[in-house]
């Protein structure tokens, strides 16, 4: 099941390098030994969907069903969190199926990767990995319908054609509806992949079209759709949990007498703290179970708990910022990237520029906090939950409940936002533990405060950049030190170095046209749960690098657009592995090289759109940023007005090149959403810790953008490159990283004040 | 076959092959080897943040006392984590080695063949010892 085989024989293809010719005995060892590095000689090295747990499936019997009345139901196995994947996958299947859109319905798959293929909805991968398999599923189903009609009419398959939800016989103009053919078609064998006829993309009716609404629009608008927080089961009890206020803490004692007096409260249950690494384990604490959520919340307020705060009791954002700043001052960090001789180039440079950037913890803060209903009884476990990773959830439940995997059912609801938080199923485990404890279905609610104070936080980081410029102001040396706690800290005990995949998000894969580049990674311990948040490490890397490039332009008196394009360099294809990246978002370096021509194009597009270079009133300014992430190229140009220290954003222009477009409306909405989220990162959102405790508890202190801070105008430019036979890029995450630096650069243009610390907050108030 | 074996083989080629008597040539040779090994690291880590994070963290810390974090059935994930570890600790060792080769190249370009060879030798030994 390989979409993109790259034979490992490549590694042993000694003839491709002239340097290997004429080697002696040693080279023979090499040539013989290298191919067996893989699982089997000549086995393909797998990338993309092929390399993911449980890979992909394209069986039409799994993804497509057709009822007697002709209604086509497409089973979508990826989680819907507002990105429109239920619509986009259905569009792909329906197009190849030649189905009428108003006859198409969507159902959500439960967690079951052996049946559906990988379901872990992260990494901006759903269409990147499943566009081709879903095309084949639709085309296979269409072929089976055509074969059923040909059989019924006793004519060759070549004389029939599916279109408009019927199969037509060309010779007699007879037609049969999909509904009438469905039963016979379902009994036929699935056609071979190799002989399958896919549509000519020029004839797509839905894919690439901008007029397809969300399949869930009506239900969402009417309030009839079911999110995790909406699920109800017969006999259900309701729970909330008092969790340790400091990560790593535990309950010393609890007095629950007052809680049990609250009307509606049924039980108080103690939960064990996690072992380290905490991974997706519940945090422990005291659960209050009641006949309704309000009673459970009031019962929780009445608990008297003595906590032991544990090893992170002294965690303070202010102190940790100083710790990170000290770490990046030293040169003893781990060497992670080195091209040329940065030390010599800096020593010989005409000008040296140094800057440090601080990016705080963030919480994903989905509008729907985590929520789950669990029903554990008689050797089975069934849950309904807003999860991004249903198979991971299923495996954890099976392990925790000590049940076979097949006795665990994970029903996936719609997600009221996810942003990475709902990839971690700790909240589902909590619900299941409580259901087992009380012997009834339990609905576990996380309040907004629970979510903000017990998140898997985006890391906090300090990025130190130093550049050497020659006499013409061209950057000839680039030294980047990055210090931040790693996501690895939830998977392993106390790792202090960033993981390769984190560094591959905009640092080791930065296409800098600079001859001397070096990057170092000093240690940084984690004092809270660190998790992935939409676009992950691209956030700090893009903010620092794109701000710094603008600073270099300013230092040399050059135009920031011209300077950015100079640093990107000429149009070229870069093999990420050859510049030091060892992740490449899991994709083949051959299929997914970094394309600086595309990065330049999106940059030039937004610059032209915003009217780069035009005169603006005092207090207004334009800023630019460009960033490559999730194998897509994005640039942003922002106009700001700064009035009495307040930042207003009249306009944002954002351009993305993600390859061919499957659902243009959703690409636009993802870019618009990224802009809003990025405005929050730039201006207001921040999680800080004091005494180990997050200091933000709700949206009065964790300030996501309001109407007055949102841009007045957002224009999205879809820059297309490549057809549907070319690799697709990600969409859900790559819009976010360049937003904050474009705003910071615009603020500098407007005020002369350089923002090196996010969020801006009150830095511009005198 | 693990990264250790590939590096052992590469080491033999580097230090036994007359065509690679020049340190800069040795670096070029090893960079190509590491580029190809990087492809295996990319494949082993895979594309999702969760999967890559779990596999790389366990590969880098060699933490397996609790068993691998299951993203699929236990045996498949055990194999995946081992694979990730074998290709340079999730790519971490490759990344560092490649950067150190960059330093060695500076030595070669400065005409310091001896120091360059020592650095290349140390990189190879480091990679082998790390596994």
PDB file of C-alpha atoms in Angstrom, chain A residues 6 8 10-12 16-17 19-24 26-27 29-30 32-34 36-39 45-48 51-54 113 118 120 122-125 128-129 275 277 279-280 334-341 389 391-392 395-396 399 405 423 487-489 491-493 495 497-503 505 508 518 532-536 575-590 630 733, chain B residues 1-20 22 24-74 76-77 79-80 83 86-107 109 119:
ATOM      1  CA  UNK A   6      11.176   5.401  -2.903  1.00  0.00           C
ATOM      2  CA  UNK A   8      15.755   2.001  -0.314  1.00  0.00           C
ATOM      3  CA  UNK A  10      18.600   4.443  -3.644  1.00  0.00           C
ATOM      4  CA  UNK A  11      20.830   4.444  -0.640  1.00  0.00           C
ATOM      5  CA  UNK A  12      22.929   1.712  -2.167  1.00  0.00           C
ATOM      6  CA  UNK A  16      24.977   7.780  -8.554  1.00  0.00           C
ATOM      7  CA  UNK A  17      27.994   9.247  -6.900  1.00  0.00           C
ATOM      8  CA  UNK A  19      33.042   9.602  -5.511  1.00  0.00           C
ATOM      9  CA  UNK A  20      32.204   5.995  -4.831  1.00  0.00           C
ATOM     10  CA  UNK A  21      33.742   4.724  -7.998  1.00  0.00           C
ATOM     11  CA  UNK A  22      36.983   2.938  -7.495  1.00  0.00           C
ATOM     12  CA  UNK A  23      36.482   2.295  -3.830  1.00  0.00           C
ATOM     13  CA  UNK A  24      38.266  -0.661  -2.377  1.00  0.00           C
ATOM     14  CA  UNK A  26      35.583  -0.914   2.429  1.00  0.00           C
ATOM     15  CA  UNK A  27      33.199   0.305  -0.215  1.00  0.00           C
ATOM     16  CA  UNK A  29      31.016  -3.557   2.633  1.00  0.00           C
ATOM     17  CA  UNK A  30      29.080  -0.352   2.314  1.00  0.00           C
ATOM     18  CA  UNK A  32      26.318  -4.631   0.464  1.00  0.00           C
ATOM     19  CA  UNK A  33      25.381  -3.402   3.892  1.00  0.00           C
ATOM     20  CA  UNK A  34      23.285  -0.319   3.278  1.00  0.00           C
ATOM     21  CA  UNK A  36      19.444  -3.994   4.535  1.00  0.00           C
ATOM     22  CA  UNK A  37      18.976  -0.983   6.773  1.00  0.00           C
ATOM     23  CA  UNK A  38      15.302  -1.178   5.979  1.00  0.00           C
ATOM     24  CA  UNK A  39      13.081  -4.005   7.129  1.00  0.00           C
ATOM     25  CA  UNK A  45      11.021   3.547   2.370  1.00  0.00           C
ATOM     26  CA  UNK A  46       7.591   4.763   3.309  1.00  0.00           C
ATOM     27  CA  UNK A  47       6.609   8.381   3.709  1.00  0.00           C
ATOM     28  CA  UNK A  48       3.425  10.318   4.203  1.00  0.00           C
ATOM     29  CA  UNK A  51       4.373   5.624   7.157  1.00  0.00           C
ATOM     30  CA  UNK A  52       1.590   6.552   9.574  1.00  0.00           C
ATOM     31  CA  UNK A  53       0.257   4.035  12.064  1.00  0.00           C
ATOM     32  CA  UNK A  54      -2.275   1.900  10.205  1.00  0.00           C
ATOM     33  CA  UNK A 113      -7.762   2.480  12.383  1.00  0.00           C
ATOM     34  CA  UNK A 118      -4.921   6.506  10.218  1.00  0.00           C
ATOM     35  CA  UNK A 120      -5.040  10.901  14.064  1.00  0.00           C
ATOM     36  CA  UNK A 122      -3.132  16.408  13.346  1.00  0.00           C
ATOM     37  CA  UNK A 123      -0.286  17.649  11.209  1.00  0.00           C
ATOM     38  CA  UNK A 124      -2.506  19.203   8.525  1.00  0.00           C
ATOM     39  CA  UNK A 125      -2.610  15.823   6.843  1.00  0.00           C
ATOM     40  CA  UNK A 128      -2.630  15.527   1.990  1.00  0.00           C
ATOM     41  CA  UNK A 129      -2.787  11.876   2.951  1.00  0.00           C
ATOM     42  CA  UNK A 275       3.172   8.437  36.632  1.00  0.00           C
ATOM     43  CA  UNK A 277       6.072  10.710  31.865  1.00  0.00           C
ATOM     44  CA  UNK A 279       1.632  11.277  28.456  1.00  0.00           C
ATOM     45  CA  UNK A 280      -2.184  11.198  28.193  1.00  0.00           C
ATOM     46  CA  UNK A 334      23.721  21.166  21.507  1.00  0.00           C
ATOM     47  CA  UNK A 335      24.844  21.751  17.936  1.00  0.00           C
ATOM     48  CA  UNK A 336      21.950  21.079  15.605  1.00  0.00           C
ATOM     49  CA  UNK A 337      22.873  22.810  12.383  1.00  0.00           C
ATOM     50  CA  UNK A 338      26.117  23.993  10.864  1.00  0.00           C
ATOM     51  CA  UNK A 339      26.932  25.161   7.388  1.00  0.00           C
ATOM     52  CA  UNK A 340      30.069  27.126   6.695  1.00  0.00           C
ATOM     53  CA  UNK A 341      32.021  28.900   9.406  1.00  0.00           C
ATOM     54  CA  UNK A 389      -7.203  10.925  17.844  1.00  0.00           C
ATOM     55  CA  UNK A 391      -7.683   5.273  17.777  1.00  0.00           C
ATOM     56  CA  UNK A 392      -5.232   6.578  20.372  1.00  0.00           C
ATOM     57  CA  UNK A 395      -5.992   2.073  22.798  1.00  0.00           C
ATOM     58  CA  UNK A 396      -5.640   4.070  26.009  1.00  0.00           C
ATOM     59  CA  UNK A 399      -5.261  -0.422  28.395  1.00  0.00           C
ATOM     60  CA  UNK A 405      -9.570  -3.295  22.064  1.00  0.00           C
ATOM     61  CA  UNK A 423      -5.372  14.964  20.425  1.00  0.00           C
ATOM     62  CA  UNK A 487       6.857  18.092  23.778  1.00  0.00           C
ATOM     63  CA  UNK A 488       9.012  15.043  24.393  1.00  0.00           C
ATOM     64  CA  UNK A 489       8.634  15.744  28.110  1.00  0.00           C
ATOM     65  CA  UNK A 491       6.530  11.012  26.446  1.00  0.00           C
ATOM     66  CA  UNK A 492       9.863  10.489  28.233  1.00  0.00           C
ATOM     67  CA  UNK A 493      11.204  11.361  31.677  1.00  0.00           C
ATOM     68  CA  UNK A 495      14.225  15.278  28.202  1.00  0.00           C
ATOM     69  CA  UNK A 497      16.464  19.059  24.212  1.00  0.00           C
ATOM     70  CA  UNK A 498      14.034  19.868  21.447  1.00  0.00           C
ATOM     71  CA  UNK A 499      13.113  16.883  19.309  1.00  0.00           C
ATOM     72  CA  UNK A 500      14.096  16.716  15.640  1.00  0.00           C
ATOM     73  CA  UNK A 501      10.485  17.179  14.546  1.00  0.00           C
ATOM     74  CA  UNK A 502      10.218  20.343  16.624  1.00  0.00           C
ATOM     75  CA  UNK A 503      13.425  21.700  15.136  1.00  0.00           C
ATOM     76  CA  UNK A 505       9.353  23.226  12.106  1.00  0.00           C
ATOM     77  CA  UNK A 508      16.557  23.236  10.575  1.00  0.00           C
ATOM     78  CA  UNK A 518      24.691  27.625  12.739  1.00  0.00           C
ATOM     79  CA  UNK A 532       1.239  20.534  20.463  1.00  0.00           C
ATOM     80  CA  UNK A 533      -0.797  23.600  19.595  1.00  0.00           C
ATOM     81  CA  UNK A 534      -1.789  24.519  16.062  1.00  0.00           C
ATOM     82  CA  UNK A 535       1.444  24.888  14.030  1.00  0.00           C
ATOM     83  CA  UNK A 536       3.567  23.991  17.095  1.00  0.00           C
ATOM     84  CA  UNK A 575      16.089  18.831  -0.436  1.00  0.00           C
ATOM     85  CA  UNK A 576      15.345  19.398   3.270  1.00  0.00           C
ATOM     86  CA  UNK A 577      17.569  16.513   4.339  1.00  0.00           C
ATOM     87  CA  UNK A 578      20.522  18.183   2.657  1.00  0.00           C
ATOM     88  CA  UNK A 579      20.193  21.322   4.762  1.00  0.00           C
ATOM     89  CA  UNK A 580      19.955  19.442   8.040  1.00  0.00           C
ATOM     90  CA  UNK A 581      16.275  18.613   8.460  1.00  0.00           C
ATOM     91  CA  UNK A 582      15.444  15.062   9.495  1.00  0.00           C
ATOM     92  CA  UNK A 583      11.653  15.325   9.653  1.00  0.00           C
ATOM     93  CA  UNK A 584      10.085  17.076   6.634  1.00  0.00           C
ATOM     94  CA  UNK A 585       6.650  16.572   8.160  1.00  0.00           C
ATOM     95  CA  UNK A 586       7.082  12.857   7.490  1.00  0.00           C
ATOM     96  CA  UNK A 587       7.050  13.400   3.753  1.00  0.00           C
ATOM     97  CA  UNK A 588       9.390  12.253   1.028  1.00  0.00           C
ATOM     98  CA  UNK A 589      12.092  14.862   0.366  1.00  0.00           C
ATOM     99  CA  UNK A 590      11.807  14.072  -3.331  1.00  0.00           C
ATOM    100  CA  UNK A 630       3.413  21.637   6.819  1.00  0.00           C
ATOM    101  CA  UNK A 733      -1.833  24.995  10.406  1.00  0.00           C
TER     102      UNK A 733
ATOM    103  CA  UNK B   1      20.883  -3.482  10.129  1.00  0.00           C
ATOM    104  CA  UNK B   2      21.042  -0.360  12.274  1.00  0.00           C
ATOM    105  CA  UNK B   3      22.628   3.020  11.945  1.00  0.00           C
ATOM    106  CA  UNK B   4      25.576   1.596  13.830  1.00  0.00           C
ATOM    107  CA  UNK B   5      26.159  -0.908  11.049  1.00  0.00           C
ATOM    108  CA  UNK B   6      25.725   1.629   8.327  1.00  0.00           C
ATOM    109  CA  UNK B   7      28.212   3.914  10.016  1.00  0.00           C
ATOM    110  CA  UNK B   8      30.635   1.062  10.582  1.00  0.00           C
ATOM    111  CA  UNK B   9      30.435   0.286   6.901  1.00  0.00           C
ATOM    112  CA  UNK B  10      30.805   3.932   6.016  1.00  0.00           C
ATOM    113  CA  UNK B  11      33.759   4.177   8.373  1.00  0.00           C
ATOM    114  CA  UNK B  12      35.483   1.354   6.614  1.00  0.00           C
ATOM    115  CA  UNK B  13      34.907   3.078   3.305  1.00  0.00           C
ATOM    116  CA  UNK B  14      36.124   6.399   4.614  1.00  0.00           C
ATOM    117  CA  UNK B  15      39.293   5.198   6.205  1.00  0.00           C
ATOM    118  CA  UNK B  16      40.144   2.202   4.054  1.00  0.00           C
ATOM    119  CA  UNK B  17      39.319   3.569   0.625  1.00  0.00           C
ATOM    120  CA  UNK B  18      42.174   5.249  -1.249  1.00  0.00           C
ATOM    121  CA  UNK B  19      39.675   7.315  -3.230  1.00  0.00           C
ATOM    122  CA  UNK B  20      38.736   9.047   0.003  1.00  0.00           C
ATOM    123  CA  UNK B  22      41.203  13.642   1.174  1.00  0.00           C
ATOM    124  CA  UNK B  24      36.875  16.933   2.248  1.00  0.00           C
ATOM    125  CA  UNK B  25      36.003  13.931   0.089  1.00  0.00           C
ATOM    126  CA  UNK B  26      35.348  11.891   3.194  1.00  0.00           C
ATOM    127  CA  UNK B  27      33.006  14.573   4.443  1.00  0.00           C
ATOM    128  CA  UNK B  28      31.157  14.678   1.140  1.00  0.00           C
ATOM    129  CA  UNK B  29      30.838  10.926   1.218  1.00  0.00           C
ATOM    130  CA  UNK B  30      29.526  10.908   4.781  1.00  0.00           C
ATOM    131  CA  UNK B  31      27.136  13.772   4.133  1.00  0.00           C
ATOM    132  CA  UNK B  32      25.586  11.737   1.353  1.00  0.00           C
ATOM    133  CA  UNK B  33      25.328   8.756   3.664  1.00  0.00           C
ATOM    134  CA  UNK B  34      23.673  10.905   6.332  1.00  0.00           C
ATOM    135  CA  UNK B  35      21.296  12.455   3.789  1.00  0.00           C
ATOM    136  CA  UNK B  36      20.102   9.012   2.874  1.00  0.00           C
ATOM    137  CA  UNK B  37      19.909   7.953   6.502  1.00  0.00           C
ATOM    138  CA  UNK B  38      17.822  11.071   7.117  1.00  0.00           C
ATOM    139  CA  UNK B  39      15.218   9.662   4.747  1.00  0.00           C
ATOM    140  CA  UNK B  40      14.910   6.650   6.981  1.00  0.00           C
ATOM    141  CA  UNK B  41      14.612   8.895  10.023  1.00  0.00           C
ATOM    142  CA  UNK B  42      11.855  10.902   8.327  1.00  0.00           C
ATOM    143  CA  UNK B  43      10.019   7.714   7.525  1.00  0.00           C
ATOM    144  CA  UNK B  44      10.456   6.288  11.015  1.00  0.00           C
ATOM    145  CA  UNK B  45       9.240   9.401  12.827  1.00  0.00           C
ATOM    146  CA  UNK B  46       6.255   9.767  10.480  1.00  0.00           C
ATOM    147  CA  UNK B  47       4.088  12.803   9.969  1.00  0.00           C
ATOM    148  CA  UNK B  48       1.835  13.488  12.923  1.00  0.00           C
ATOM    149  CA  UNK B  49       2.932  15.658  15.812  1.00  0.00           C
ATOM    150  CA  UNK B  50       1.783  13.075  18.328  1.00  0.00           C
ATOM    151  CA  UNK B  51       3.345  10.081  16.653  1.00  0.00           C
ATOM    152  CA  UNK B  52       6.596  11.861  15.833  1.00  0.00           C
ATOM    153  CA  UNK B  53       6.805  13.335  19.319  1.00  0.00           C
ATOM    154  CA  UNK B  54       6.266  10.011  21.027  1.00  0.00           C
ATOM    155  CA  UNK B  55       8.636   8.044  18.830  1.00  0.00           C
ATOM    156  CA  UNK B  56      11.433  10.611  18.828  1.00  0.00           C
ATOM    157  CA  UNK B  57      11.210  11.229  22.568  1.00  0.00           C
ATOM    158  CA  UNK B  58      11.482   7.547  23.323  1.00  0.00           C
ATOM    159  CA  UNK B  59      14.190   7.030  20.734  1.00  0.00           C
ATOM    160  CA  UNK B  60      16.296   9.901  22.075  1.00  0.00           C
ATOM    161  CA  UNK B  61      15.968   8.914  25.704  1.00  0.00           C
ATOM    162  CA  UNK B  62      15.941   5.182  25.068  1.00  0.00           C
ATOM    163  CA  UNK B  63      13.094   5.067  27.532  1.00  0.00           C
ATOM    164  CA  UNK B  64      11.328   1.786  27.134  1.00  0.00           C
ATOM    165  CA  UNK B  65      10.699   0.638  30.662  1.00  0.00           C
ATOM    166  CA  UNK B  66       6.995   1.320  30.312  1.00  0.00           C
ATOM    167  CA  UNK B  67       6.914   0.127  26.722  1.00  0.00           C
ATOM    168  CA  UNK B  68       6.250   2.279  23.710  1.00  0.00           C
ATOM    169  CA  UNK B  69       3.424   4.774  23.629  1.00  0.00           C
ATOM    170  CA  UNK B  70       0.775   2.956  21.640  1.00  0.00           C
ATOM    171  CA  UNK B  71      -0.389   4.722  18.508  1.00  0.00           C
ATOM    172  CA  UNK B  72      -1.212   1.374  16.999  1.00  0.00           C
ATOM    173  CA  UNK B  73      -1.115  -2.184  18.245  1.00  0.00           C
ATOM    174  CA  UNK B  74       1.689  -2.906  20.668  1.00  0.00           C
ATOM    175  CA  UNK B  76       3.634  -2.670  15.488  1.00  0.00           C
ATOM    176  CA  UNK B  77       4.446   0.332  17.646  1.00  0.00           C
ATOM    177  CA  UNK B  79       8.787  -2.150  15.923  1.00  0.00           C
ATOM    178  CA  UNK B  80       8.205   1.467  14.894  1.00  0.00           C
ATOM    179  CA  UNK B  83      13.121   1.544  13.907  1.00  0.00           C
ATOM    180  CA  UNK B  86      17.923   2.569  15.042  1.00  0.00           C
ATOM    181  CA  UNK B  87      18.008   5.367  12.510  1.00  0.00           C
ATOM    182  CA  UNK B  88      19.904   7.736  14.736  1.00  0.00           C
ATOM    183  CA  UNK B  89      17.674   8.305  17.740  1.00  0.00           C
ATOM    184  CA  UNK B  90      14.813   9.630  15.699  1.00  0.00           C
ATOM    185  CA  UNK B  91      17.231  11.518  13.483  1.00  0.00           C
ATOM    186  CA  UNK B  92      18.778  13.388  16.395  1.00  0.00           C
ATOM    187  CA  UNK B  93      22.178  11.738  16.008  1.00  0.00           C
ATOM    188  CA  UNK B  94      22.110  12.305  12.261  1.00  0.00           C
ATOM    189  CA  UNK B  95      21.290  15.962  12.690  1.00  0.00           C
ATOM    190  CA  UNK B  96      24.116  16.492  15.144  1.00  0.00           C
ATOM    191  CA  UNK B  97      26.607  14.462  13.119  1.00  0.00           C
ATOM    192  CA  UNK B  98      25.797  16.425   9.989  1.00  0.00           C
ATOM    193  CA  UNK B  99      26.349  19.675  11.839  1.00  0.00           C
ATOM    194  CA  UNK B 100      29.672  18.431  13.176  1.00  0.00           C
ATOM    195  CA  UNK B 101      30.696  17.420   9.665  1.00  0.00           C
ATOM    196  CA  UNK B 102      30.105  21.035   8.752  1.00  0.00           C
ATOM    197  CA  UNK B 103      32.683  21.997  11.342  1.00  0.00           C
ATOM    198  CA  UNK B 104      35.076  19.401   9.974  1.00  0.00           C
ATOM    199  CA  UNK B 105      34.676  20.856   6.506  1.00  0.00           C
ATOM    200  CA  UNK B 106      35.841  24.201   7.809  1.00  0.00           C
ATOM    201  CA  UNK B 107      38.970  22.499   9.081  1.00  0.00           C
ATOM    202  CA  UNK B 109      39.021  24.087   3.850  1.00  0.00           C
ATOM    203  CA  UNK B 119      36.900  15.271  13.751  1.00  0.00           C
TER     204      UNK B 119
END
